[in-house]
Coordinates of N, CA and C in Angstrom, one line a residue:
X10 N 0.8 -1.2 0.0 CA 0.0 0.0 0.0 C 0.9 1.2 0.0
X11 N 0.4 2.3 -0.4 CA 1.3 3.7 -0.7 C 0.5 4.5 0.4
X12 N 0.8 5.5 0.5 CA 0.5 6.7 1.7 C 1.2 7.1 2.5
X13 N 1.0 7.1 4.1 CA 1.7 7.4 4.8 C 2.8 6.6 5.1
X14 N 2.7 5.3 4.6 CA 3.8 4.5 5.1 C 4.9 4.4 4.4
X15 N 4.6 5.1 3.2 CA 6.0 5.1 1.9 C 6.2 3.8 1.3
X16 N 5.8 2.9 1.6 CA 5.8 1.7 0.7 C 5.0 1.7 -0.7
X17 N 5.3 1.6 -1.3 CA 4.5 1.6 -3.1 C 4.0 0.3 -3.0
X18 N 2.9 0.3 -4.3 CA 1.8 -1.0 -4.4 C 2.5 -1.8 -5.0
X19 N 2.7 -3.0 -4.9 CA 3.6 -3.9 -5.5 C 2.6 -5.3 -5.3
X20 N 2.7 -6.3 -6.4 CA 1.7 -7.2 -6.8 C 2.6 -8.4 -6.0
X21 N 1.7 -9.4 -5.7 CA 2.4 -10.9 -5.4 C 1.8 -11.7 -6.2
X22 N 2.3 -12.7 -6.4 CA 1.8 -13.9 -7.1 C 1.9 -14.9 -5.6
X23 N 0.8 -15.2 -4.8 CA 1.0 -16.1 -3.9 C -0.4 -17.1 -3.5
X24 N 0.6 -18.6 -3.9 CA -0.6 -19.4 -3.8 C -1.5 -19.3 -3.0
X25 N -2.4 -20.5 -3.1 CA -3.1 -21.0 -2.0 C -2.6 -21.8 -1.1
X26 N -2.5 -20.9 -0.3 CA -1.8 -21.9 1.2 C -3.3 -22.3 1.7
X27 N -4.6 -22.4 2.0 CA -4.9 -23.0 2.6 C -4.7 -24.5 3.4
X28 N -4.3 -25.3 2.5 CA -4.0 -27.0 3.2 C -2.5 -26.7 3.9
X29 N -1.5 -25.5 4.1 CA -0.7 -25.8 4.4 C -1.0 -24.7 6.0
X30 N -2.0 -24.3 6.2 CA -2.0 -23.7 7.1 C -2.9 -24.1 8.7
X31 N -1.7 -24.5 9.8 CA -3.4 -24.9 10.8 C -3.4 -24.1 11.9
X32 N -4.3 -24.5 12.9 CA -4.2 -23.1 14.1 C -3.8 -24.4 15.2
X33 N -2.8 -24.1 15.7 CA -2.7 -24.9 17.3 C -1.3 -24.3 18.4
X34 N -1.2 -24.8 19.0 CA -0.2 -24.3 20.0 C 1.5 -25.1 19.5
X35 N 2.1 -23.5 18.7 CA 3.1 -24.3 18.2 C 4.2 -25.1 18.9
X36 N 4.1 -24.1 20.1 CA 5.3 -25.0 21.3 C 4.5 -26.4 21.9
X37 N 3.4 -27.0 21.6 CA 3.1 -28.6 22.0 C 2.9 -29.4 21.2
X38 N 2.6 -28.5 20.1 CA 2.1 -29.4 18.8 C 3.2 -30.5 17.9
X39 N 2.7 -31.6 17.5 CA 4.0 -31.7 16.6 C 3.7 -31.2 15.2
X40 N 4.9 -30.7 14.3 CA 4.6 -30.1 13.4 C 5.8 -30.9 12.4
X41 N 5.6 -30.9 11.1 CA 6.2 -31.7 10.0 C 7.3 -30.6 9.9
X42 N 8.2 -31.3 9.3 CA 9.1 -30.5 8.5 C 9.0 -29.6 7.9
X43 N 9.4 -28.1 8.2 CA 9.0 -26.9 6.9 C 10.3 -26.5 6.2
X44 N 9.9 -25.8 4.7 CA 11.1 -25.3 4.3 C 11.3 -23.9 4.8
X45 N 10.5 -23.2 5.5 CA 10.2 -22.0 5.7 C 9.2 -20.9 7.1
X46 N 9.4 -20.8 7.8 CA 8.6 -20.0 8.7 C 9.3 -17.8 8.8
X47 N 8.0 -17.6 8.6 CA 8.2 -16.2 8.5 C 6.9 -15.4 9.4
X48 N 7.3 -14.7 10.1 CA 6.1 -14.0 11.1 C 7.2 -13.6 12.5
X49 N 7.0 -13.9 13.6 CA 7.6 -13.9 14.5 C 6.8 -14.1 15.6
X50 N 7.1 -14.8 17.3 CA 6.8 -15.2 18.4 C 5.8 -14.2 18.8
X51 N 4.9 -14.3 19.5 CA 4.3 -13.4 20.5 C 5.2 -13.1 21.4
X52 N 5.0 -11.8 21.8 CA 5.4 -10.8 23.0 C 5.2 -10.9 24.2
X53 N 5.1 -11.5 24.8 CA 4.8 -12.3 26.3 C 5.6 -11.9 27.3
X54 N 5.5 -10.9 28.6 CA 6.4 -10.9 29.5 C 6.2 -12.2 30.2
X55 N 7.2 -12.3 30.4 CA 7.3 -13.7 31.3 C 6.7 -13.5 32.7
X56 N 6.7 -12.9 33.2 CA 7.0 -12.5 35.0 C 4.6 -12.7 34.6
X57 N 4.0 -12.3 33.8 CA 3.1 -12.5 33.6 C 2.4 -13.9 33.2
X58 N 3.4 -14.4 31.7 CA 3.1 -15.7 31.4 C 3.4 -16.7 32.7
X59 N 4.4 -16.8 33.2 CA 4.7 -17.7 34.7 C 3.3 -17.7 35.6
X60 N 2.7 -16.4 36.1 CA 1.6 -15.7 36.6 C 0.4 -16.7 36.4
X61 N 0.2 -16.5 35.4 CA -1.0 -16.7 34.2 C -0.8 -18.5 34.0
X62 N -0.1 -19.1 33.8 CA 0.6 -20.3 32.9 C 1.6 -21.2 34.4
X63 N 1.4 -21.6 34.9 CA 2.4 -22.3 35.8 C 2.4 -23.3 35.8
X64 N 1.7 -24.0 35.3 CA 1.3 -25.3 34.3 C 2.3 -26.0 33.2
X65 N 2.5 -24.7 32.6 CA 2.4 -24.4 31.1 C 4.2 -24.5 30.9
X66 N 4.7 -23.1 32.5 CA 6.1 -23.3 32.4 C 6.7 -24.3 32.6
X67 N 6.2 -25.2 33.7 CA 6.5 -26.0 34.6 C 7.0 -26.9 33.4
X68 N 5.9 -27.5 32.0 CA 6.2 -28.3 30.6 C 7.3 -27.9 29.8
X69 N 6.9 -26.5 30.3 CA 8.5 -26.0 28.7 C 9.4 -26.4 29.8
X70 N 9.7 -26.1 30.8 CA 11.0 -26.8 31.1 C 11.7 -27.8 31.1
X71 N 11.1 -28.8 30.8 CA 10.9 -30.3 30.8 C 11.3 -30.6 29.2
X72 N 10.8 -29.2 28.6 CA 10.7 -29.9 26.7 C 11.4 -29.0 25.9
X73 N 12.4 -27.9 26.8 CA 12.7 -26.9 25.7 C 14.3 -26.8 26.8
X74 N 15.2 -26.5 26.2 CA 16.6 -26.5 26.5 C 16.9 -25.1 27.0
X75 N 16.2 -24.3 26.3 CA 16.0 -22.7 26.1 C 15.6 -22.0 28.0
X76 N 14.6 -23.5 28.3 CA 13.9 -23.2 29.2 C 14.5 -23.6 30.6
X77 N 15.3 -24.5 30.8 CA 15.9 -25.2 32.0 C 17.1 -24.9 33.1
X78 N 17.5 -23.7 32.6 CA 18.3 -23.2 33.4 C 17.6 -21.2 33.7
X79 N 17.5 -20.5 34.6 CA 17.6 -19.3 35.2 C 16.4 -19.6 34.3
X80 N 16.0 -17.9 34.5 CA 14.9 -17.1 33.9 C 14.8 -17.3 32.0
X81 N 13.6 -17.5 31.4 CA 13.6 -17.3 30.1 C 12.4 -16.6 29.5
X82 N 12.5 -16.0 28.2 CA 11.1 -15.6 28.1 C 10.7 -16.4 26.6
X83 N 9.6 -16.4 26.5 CA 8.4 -17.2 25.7 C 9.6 -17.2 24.6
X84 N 9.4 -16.1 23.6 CA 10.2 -16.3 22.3 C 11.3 -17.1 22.4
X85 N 11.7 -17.2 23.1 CA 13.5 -18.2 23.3 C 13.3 -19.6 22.9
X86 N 11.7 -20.0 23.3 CA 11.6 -21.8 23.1 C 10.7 -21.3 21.9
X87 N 9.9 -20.4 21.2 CA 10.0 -20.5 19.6 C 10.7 -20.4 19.1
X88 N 12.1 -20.1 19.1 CA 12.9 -19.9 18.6 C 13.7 -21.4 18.2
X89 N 13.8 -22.5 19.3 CA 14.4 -23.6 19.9 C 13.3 -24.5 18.6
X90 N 11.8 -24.2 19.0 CA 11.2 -25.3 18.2 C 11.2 -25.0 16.9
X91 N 11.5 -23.5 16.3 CA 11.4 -23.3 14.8 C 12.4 -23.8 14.4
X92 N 13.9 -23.6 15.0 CA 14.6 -24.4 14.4 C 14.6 -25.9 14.2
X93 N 14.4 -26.3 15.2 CA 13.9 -28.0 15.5 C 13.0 -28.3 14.6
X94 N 12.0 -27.5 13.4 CA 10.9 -28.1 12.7 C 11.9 -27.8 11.1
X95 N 12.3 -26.8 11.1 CA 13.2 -26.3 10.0 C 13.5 -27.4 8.9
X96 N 13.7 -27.8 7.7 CA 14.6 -28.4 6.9 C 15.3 -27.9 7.2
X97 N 16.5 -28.7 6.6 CA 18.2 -28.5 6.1 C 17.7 -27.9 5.2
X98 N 18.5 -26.7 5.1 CA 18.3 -25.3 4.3 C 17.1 -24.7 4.5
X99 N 16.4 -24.8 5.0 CA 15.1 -24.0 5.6 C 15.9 -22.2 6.1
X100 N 14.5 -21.8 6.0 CA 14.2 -20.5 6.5 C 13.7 -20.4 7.5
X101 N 14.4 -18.9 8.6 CA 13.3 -18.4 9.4 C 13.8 -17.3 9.7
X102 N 12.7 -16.4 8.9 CA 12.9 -15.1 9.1 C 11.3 -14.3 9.8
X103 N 12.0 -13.4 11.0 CA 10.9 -13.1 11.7 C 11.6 -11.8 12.7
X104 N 10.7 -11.1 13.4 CA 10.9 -10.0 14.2 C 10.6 -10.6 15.5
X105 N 11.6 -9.9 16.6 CA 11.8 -10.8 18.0 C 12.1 -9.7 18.8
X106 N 12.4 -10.0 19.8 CA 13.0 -9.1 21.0 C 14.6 -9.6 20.4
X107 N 15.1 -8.2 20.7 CA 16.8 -8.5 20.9 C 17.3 -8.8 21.8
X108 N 16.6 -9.0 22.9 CA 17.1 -9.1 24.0 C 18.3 -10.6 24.0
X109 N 17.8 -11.3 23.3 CA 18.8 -12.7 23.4 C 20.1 -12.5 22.8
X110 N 20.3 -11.6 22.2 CA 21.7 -11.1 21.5 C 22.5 -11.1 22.4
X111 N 22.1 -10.5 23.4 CA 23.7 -9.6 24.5 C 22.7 -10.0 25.9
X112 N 21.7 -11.0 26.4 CA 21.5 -11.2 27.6 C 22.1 -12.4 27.8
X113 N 22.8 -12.9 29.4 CA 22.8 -14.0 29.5 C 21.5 -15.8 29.5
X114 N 20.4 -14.4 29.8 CA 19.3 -15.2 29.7 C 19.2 -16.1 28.0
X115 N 20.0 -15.3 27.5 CA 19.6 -15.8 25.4 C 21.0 -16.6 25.5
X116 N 21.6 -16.7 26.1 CA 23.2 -17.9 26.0 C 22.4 -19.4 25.2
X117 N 21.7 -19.6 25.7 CA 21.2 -20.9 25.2 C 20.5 -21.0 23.8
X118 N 20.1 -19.6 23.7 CA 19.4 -19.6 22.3 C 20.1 -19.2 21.6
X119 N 21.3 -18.6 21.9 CA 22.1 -18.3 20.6 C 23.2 -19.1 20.3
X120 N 23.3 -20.6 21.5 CA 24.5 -21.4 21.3 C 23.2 -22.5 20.2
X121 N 22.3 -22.3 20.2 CA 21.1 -23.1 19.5 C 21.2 -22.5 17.9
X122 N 21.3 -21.2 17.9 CA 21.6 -21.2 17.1 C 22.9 -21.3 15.9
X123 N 23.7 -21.2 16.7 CA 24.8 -21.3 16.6 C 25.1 -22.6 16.1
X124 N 24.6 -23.4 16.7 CA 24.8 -24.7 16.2 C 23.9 -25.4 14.9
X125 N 23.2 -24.7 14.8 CA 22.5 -25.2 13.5 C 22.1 -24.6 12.4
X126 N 22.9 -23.3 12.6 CA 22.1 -21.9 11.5 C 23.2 -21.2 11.0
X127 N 22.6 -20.4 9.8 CA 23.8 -19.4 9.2 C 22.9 -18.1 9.5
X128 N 23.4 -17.4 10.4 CA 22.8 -16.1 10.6 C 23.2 -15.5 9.1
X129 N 22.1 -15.0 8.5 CA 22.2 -14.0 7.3 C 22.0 -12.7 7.5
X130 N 21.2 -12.0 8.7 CA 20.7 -10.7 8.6 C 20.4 -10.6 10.0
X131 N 20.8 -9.5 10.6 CA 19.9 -8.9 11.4 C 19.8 -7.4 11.6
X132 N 18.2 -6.9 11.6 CA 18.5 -5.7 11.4 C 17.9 -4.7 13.0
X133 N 18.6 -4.3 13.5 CA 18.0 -4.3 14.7 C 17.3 -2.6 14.8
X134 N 16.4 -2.2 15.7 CA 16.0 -1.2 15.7 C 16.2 -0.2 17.0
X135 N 16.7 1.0 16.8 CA 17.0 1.5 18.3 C 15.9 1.9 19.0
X136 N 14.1 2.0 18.1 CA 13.1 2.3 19.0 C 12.6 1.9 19.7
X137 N 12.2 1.9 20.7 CA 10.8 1.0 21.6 C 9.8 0.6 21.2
X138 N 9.0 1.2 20.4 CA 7.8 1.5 20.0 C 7.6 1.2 18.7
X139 N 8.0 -0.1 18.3 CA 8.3 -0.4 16.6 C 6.5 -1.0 16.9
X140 N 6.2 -1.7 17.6 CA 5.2 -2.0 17.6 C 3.9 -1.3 18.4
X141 N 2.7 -1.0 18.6 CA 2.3 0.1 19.6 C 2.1 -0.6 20.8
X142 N 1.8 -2.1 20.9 CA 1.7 -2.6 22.5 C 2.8 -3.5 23.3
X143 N 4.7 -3.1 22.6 CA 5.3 -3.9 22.9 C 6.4 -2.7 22.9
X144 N 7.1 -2.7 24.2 CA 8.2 -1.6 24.8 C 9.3 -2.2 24.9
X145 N 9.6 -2.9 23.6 CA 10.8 -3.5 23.8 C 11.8 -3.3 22.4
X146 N 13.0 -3.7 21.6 CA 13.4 -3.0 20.9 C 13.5 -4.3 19.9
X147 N 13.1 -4.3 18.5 CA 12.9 -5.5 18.2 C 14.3 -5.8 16.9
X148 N 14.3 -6.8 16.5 CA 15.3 -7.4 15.5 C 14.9 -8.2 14.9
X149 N 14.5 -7.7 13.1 CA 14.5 -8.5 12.1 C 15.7 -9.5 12.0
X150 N 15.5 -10.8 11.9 CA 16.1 -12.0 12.0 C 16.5 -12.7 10.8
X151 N 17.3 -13.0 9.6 CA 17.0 -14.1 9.1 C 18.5 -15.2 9.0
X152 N 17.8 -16.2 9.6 CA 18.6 -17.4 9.8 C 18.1 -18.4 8.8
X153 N 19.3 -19.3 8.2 CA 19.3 -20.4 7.4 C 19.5 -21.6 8.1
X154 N 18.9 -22.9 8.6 CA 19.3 -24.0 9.0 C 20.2 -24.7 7.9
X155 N 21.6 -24.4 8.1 CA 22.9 -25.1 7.5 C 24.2 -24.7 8.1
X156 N 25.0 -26.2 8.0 CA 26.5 -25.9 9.0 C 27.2 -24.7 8.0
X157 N 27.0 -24.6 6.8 CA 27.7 -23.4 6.0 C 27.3 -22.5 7.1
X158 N 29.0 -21.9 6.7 CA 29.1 -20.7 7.3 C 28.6 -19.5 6.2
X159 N 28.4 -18.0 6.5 CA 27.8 -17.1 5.9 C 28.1 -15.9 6.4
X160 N 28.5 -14.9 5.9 CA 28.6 -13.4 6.3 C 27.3 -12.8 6.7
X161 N 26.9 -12.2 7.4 CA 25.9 -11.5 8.4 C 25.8 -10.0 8.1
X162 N 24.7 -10.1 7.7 CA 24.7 -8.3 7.6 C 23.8 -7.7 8.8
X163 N 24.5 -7.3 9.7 CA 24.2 -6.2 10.4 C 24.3 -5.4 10.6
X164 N 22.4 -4.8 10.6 CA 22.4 -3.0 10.5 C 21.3 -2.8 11.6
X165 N 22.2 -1.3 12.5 CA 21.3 -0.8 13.2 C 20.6 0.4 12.9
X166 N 19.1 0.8 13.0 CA 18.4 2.0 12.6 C 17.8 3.0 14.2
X167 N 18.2 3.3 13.5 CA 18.3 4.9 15.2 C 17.2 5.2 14.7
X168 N 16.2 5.8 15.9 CA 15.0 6.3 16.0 C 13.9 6.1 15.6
X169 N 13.0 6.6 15.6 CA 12.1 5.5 15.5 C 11.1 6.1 13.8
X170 N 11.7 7.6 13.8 CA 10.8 8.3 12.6 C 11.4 7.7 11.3
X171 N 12.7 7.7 10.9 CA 13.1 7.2 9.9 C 13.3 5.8 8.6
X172 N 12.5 4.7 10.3 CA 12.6 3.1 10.2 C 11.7 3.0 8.8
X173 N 10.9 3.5 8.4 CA 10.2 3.0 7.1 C 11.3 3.0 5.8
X174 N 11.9 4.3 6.3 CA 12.6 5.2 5.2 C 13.6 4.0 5.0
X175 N 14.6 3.6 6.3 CA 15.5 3.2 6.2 C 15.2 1.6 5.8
X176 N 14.4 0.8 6.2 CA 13.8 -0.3 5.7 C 13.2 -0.3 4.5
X177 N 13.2 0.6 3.7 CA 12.7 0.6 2.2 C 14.3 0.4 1.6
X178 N 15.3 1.3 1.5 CA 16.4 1.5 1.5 C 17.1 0.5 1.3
X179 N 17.3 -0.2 2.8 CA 17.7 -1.7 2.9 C 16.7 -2.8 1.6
X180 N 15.6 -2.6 1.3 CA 15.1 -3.4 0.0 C 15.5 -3.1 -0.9
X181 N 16.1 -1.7 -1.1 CA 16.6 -1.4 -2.6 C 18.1 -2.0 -2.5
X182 N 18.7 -1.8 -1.6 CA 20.3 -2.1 -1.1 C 20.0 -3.9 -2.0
X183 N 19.2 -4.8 -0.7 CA 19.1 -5.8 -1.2 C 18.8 -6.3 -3.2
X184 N 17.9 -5.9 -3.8 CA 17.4 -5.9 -4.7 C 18.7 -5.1 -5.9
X185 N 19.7 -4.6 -5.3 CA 20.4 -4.2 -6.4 C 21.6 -5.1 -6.2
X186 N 21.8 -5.9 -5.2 CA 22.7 -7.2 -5.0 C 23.8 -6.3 -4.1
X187 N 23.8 -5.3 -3.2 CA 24.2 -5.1 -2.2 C 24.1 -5.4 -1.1

């Protein structure tokens, strides 16, 4: 869509996913092999999910690696099982908390990924407010499940007025094989 958001109208050709799409709880469910996941985790403070879910945590600790030692929060074991459903050479690109980058609480999810992925991108953002009900600072993600190694492009975007601008940018950067 064009307007305020500065993105121009651009067409897709995109099948019918219907049969390839179901609704269930991705962290219990089992799920087949994909070549691809793209969206990203819900935003869940923990100190609430724990609250709310004591049940719930009590299971991920038992079934997620992410989850078994100190404090964790929700996204860390989507992260654990997207890779776990992934093909060899799969995709998963998605927006997250950054917080697993540089906390020790993310040690586990980034030795997870570490071990099974080629970080290709991450674009991190310095605002709060990329989203309107989540005060946290987020990072476009894209990882490849394969032992090849891969150059990483990482870019940080200051502020929060420019992020359209500078995310269009980065599509053109991309798109002209930069």
């Amino acid at each position: 869509r064009s307007g305020d958001t500065g993105i121009a109208d651009s067409q897709f050709d995109v099948p019918d996913l219907r049969e390839n799409i179901r609704c269930a709880d991705f962290l219990t469910s089992e799920v087949e092999s994909v070549d691809a996941i793209v969206g990203g985790p819900p935003f869940v403070r923990v100190g609430k999910f724990l609250e709310s879910n004591q049940e719930k945590a009590v299971a991920y600790r038992q079934l997620f690696r992410t989850a078994q030692n100190g404090q964790f929060d929700l996204y860390m074991l989507f992260f654990e099982k997207a890779i776990a459903v992934l093909k060899d050479g799969g995709w998963l690109a998605w927006s997250v908390s950054n917080t697993f980058l540089r906390s020790l609480s993310g040690r586990t999810t980034r030795q997870i990924i570490a071990e099974n992925c080629a970080v290709n991108e991450l674009v991190e953002f310095d605002a709060r407010k990329i989203y309107p009900d989540a005060l946290i600072q987020i990072v476009l993600a894209i990882l490849q499940k394969t032992r090849r190694e891969s150059a990483c492009r990482h870019i940080w975007i200051r502020g929060q007025k420019d992020s359209v601008y500078s995310l269009n940018a980065l599509r053109d950067d991309r798109a002209n094989g930069q």
